[in-house]
């Protein structure tokens, strides 16, 4: 399943929030929390792997006027839309924190 969402934040902020392991429990679906995470910084991409197989993939692209386009590929039994909504809430919290 592929879920997409436009987020009202710069791509670097979204990517940094998504890759922050201290925020992962707040947005990452439970089925992916036991996977190893591989960070591809230059591509603004994250890959979750288990037993040398890809479990999920997230990519953040710059959008227009300070927005980002986020694509999350997850197994069919995983709520990708819900995960992206939760990530968006974490981005908003991260953006306004401190």
mmCIF file of C-alpha atoms in Angstrom:
data_model
loop_
_atom_site.group_PDB
_atom_site.id
_atom_site.type_symbol
_atom_site.label_atom_id
_atom_site.label_comp_id
_atom_site.label_asym_id
_atom_site.label_seq_id
_atom_site.Cartn_x
_atom_site.Cartn_y
_atom_site.Cartn_z
ATOM 1 C CA UNK A 1 0.000 0.000 0.000
ATOM 2 C CA UNK A 2 1.237 3.466 -0.827
ATOM 3 C CA UNK A 3 -0.007 6.459 1.139
ATOM 4 C CA UNK A 4 0.774 10.054 0.212
ATOM 5 C CA UNK A 5 0.261 13.310 2.028
ATOM 6 C CA UNK A 6 1.125 16.962 1.548
ATOM 7 C CA UNK A 7 2.483 18.423 4.773
ATOM 8 C CA UNK A 8 2.694 22.135 5.611
ATOM 9 C CA UNK A 9 6.402 22.066 6.499
ATOM 10 C CA UNK A 10 9.770 22.160 4.780
ATOM 11 C CA UNK A 11 11.014 18.775 3.501
ATOM 12 C CA UNK A 12 14.048 18.814 5.805
ATOM 13 C CA UNK A 13 11.869 19.340 8.870
ATOM 14 C CA UNK A 14 9.570 16.483 7.850
ATOM 15 C CA UNK A 15 12.500 14.178 7.089
ATOM 16 C CA UNK A 16 14.335 15.023 10.315
ATOM 17 C CA UNK A 17 11.189 14.385 12.342
ATOM 18 C CA UNK A 18 10.492 11.091 10.555
ATOM 19 C CA UNK A 19 14.050 9.881 11.105
ATOM 20 C CA UNK A 20 14.174 10.941 14.786
ATOM 21 C CA UNK A 21 14.040 7.672 16.725
ATOM 22 C CA UNK A 22 12.781 9.501 19.831
ATOM 23 C CA UNK A 23 9.595 10.407 17.903
ATOM 24 C CA UNK A 24 9.135 7.058 16.142
ATOM 25 C CA UNK A 25 6.759 5.578 18.737
ATOM 26 C CA UNK A 26 4.372 8.482 18.194
ATOM 27 C CA UNK A 27 3.857 7.876 14.478
ATOM 28 C CA UNK A 28 5.459 4.632 13.291
ATOM 29 C CA UNK A 29 3.025 1.702 12.936
ATOM 30 C CA UNK A 30 3.697 -1.033 15.538
ATOM 31 C CA UNK A 31 4.515 -3.624 12.860
ATOM 32 C CA UNK A 32 7.509 -1.534 11.745
ATOM 33 C CA UNK A 33 8.968 -0.744 15.167
ATOM 34 C CA UNK A 34 10.996 -3.960 15.221
ATOM 35 C CA UNK A 35 12.516 -3.365 11.792
ATOM 36 C CA UNK A 36 15.991 -1.983 11.254
ATOM 37 C CA UNK A 37 15.931 1.549 9.862
ATOM 38 C CA UNK A 38 18.237 2.635 7.066
ATOM 39 C CA UNK A 39 18.537 6.386 6.547
ATOM 40 C CA UNK A 40 19.263 7.764 3.083
ATOM 41 C CA UNK A 41 19.899 11.406 3.981
ATOM 42 C CA UNK A 42 20.671 12.812 0.541
ATOM 43 C CA UNK A 43 17.486 11.305 -0.914
ATOM 44 C CA UNK A 44 15.410 12.226 2.167
ATOM 45 C CA UNK A 45 14.352 8.602 2.354
ATOM 46 C CA UNK A 46 13.942 6.025 5.101
ATOM 47 C CA UNK A 47 13.830 2.303 4.632
ATOM 48 C CA UNK A 48 12.724 -0.237 7.210
ATOM 49 C CA UNK A 49 14.222 -3.719 6.823
ATOM 50 C CA UNK A 50 13.800 -7.075 8.529
ATOM 51 C CA UNK A 51 15.833 -10.164 7.609
ATOM 52 C CA UNK A 52 17.320 -8.349 4.588
ATOM 53 C CA UNK A 53 13.846 -7.615 3.192
ATOM 54 C CA UNK A 54 12.252 -4.211 2.912
ATOM 55 C CA UNK A 55 9.315 -3.729 5.285
ATOM 56 C CA UNK A 56 8.489 -0.125 4.381
ATOM 57 C CA UNK A 57 9.838 2.933 2.611
ATOM 58 C CA UNK A 58 9.290 6.659 3.145
ATOM 59 C CA UNK A 59 10.399 9.480 0.862
ATOM 60 C CA UNK A 60 10.045 13.234 1.422
ATOM 61 C CA UNK A 61 10.124 15.657 -1.514
ATOM 62 C CA UNK A 62 9.987 19.454 -1.366
ATOM 63 C CA UNK A 63 6.632 20.878 -2.371
ATOM 64 C CA UNK A 64 5.697 24.424 -3.166
ATOM 65 C CA UNK A 65 5.641 27.316 -0.690
ATOM 66 C CA UNK A 66 7.176 25.520 2.303
ATOM 67 C CA UNK A 67 5.265 22.275 1.904
ATOM 68 C CA UNK A 68 6.418 18.701 1.455
ATOM 69 C CA UNK A 69 5.126 15.710 -0.428
ATOM 70 C CA UNK A 70 5.497 12.531 1.613
ATOM 71 C CA UNK A 71 5.108 9.023 0.244
ATOM 72 C CA UNK A 72 4.987 5.985 2.518
ATOM 73 C CA UNK A 73 4.989 2.433 1.185
ATOM 74 C CA UNK A 74 3.855 -0.107 3.766
ATOM 75 C CA UNK A 75 2.423 -3.647 3.755
ATOM 76 C CA UNK A 76 -1.254 -3.862 2.822
ATOM 77 C CA UNK A 77 -2.259 -4.673 6.423
ATOM 78 C CA UNK A 78 -0.660 -1.448 7.732
ATOM 79 C CA UNK A 79 -2.489 1.873 8.055
ATOM 80 C CA UNK A 80 -0.201 4.097 5.995
ATOM 81 C CA UNK A 81 -2.670 6.996 5.956
ATOM 82 C CA UNK A 82 -2.919 6.912 9.745
ATOM 83 C CA UNK A 83 0.864 6.792 10.042
ATOM 84 C CA UNK A 84 1.222 9.879 7.851
ATOM 85 C CA UNK A 85 -1.431 11.747 9.846
ATOM 86 C CA UNK A 86 0.481 10.890 13.032
ATOM 87 C CA UNK A 87 3.767 11.962 11.416
ATOM 88 C CA UNK A 88 2.182 15.260 10.419
ATOM 89 C CA UNK A 89 1.143 15.820 14.049
ATOM 90 C CA UNK A 90 4.726 15.081 15.163
ATOM 91 C CA UNK A 91 6.079 17.505 12.558
ATOM 92 C CA UNK A 92 3.737 20.217 13.854
ATOM 93 C CA UNK A 93 4.869 19.486 17.423
ATOM 94 C CA UNK A 94 8.538 19.474 16.402
ATOM 95 C CA UNK A 95 8.123 22.695 14.409
ATOM 96 C CA UNK A 96 6.479 24.579 17.274
ATOM 97 C CA UNK A 97 8.491 23.050 20.155
ATOM 98 C CA UNK A 98 10.852 25.166 22.203
#
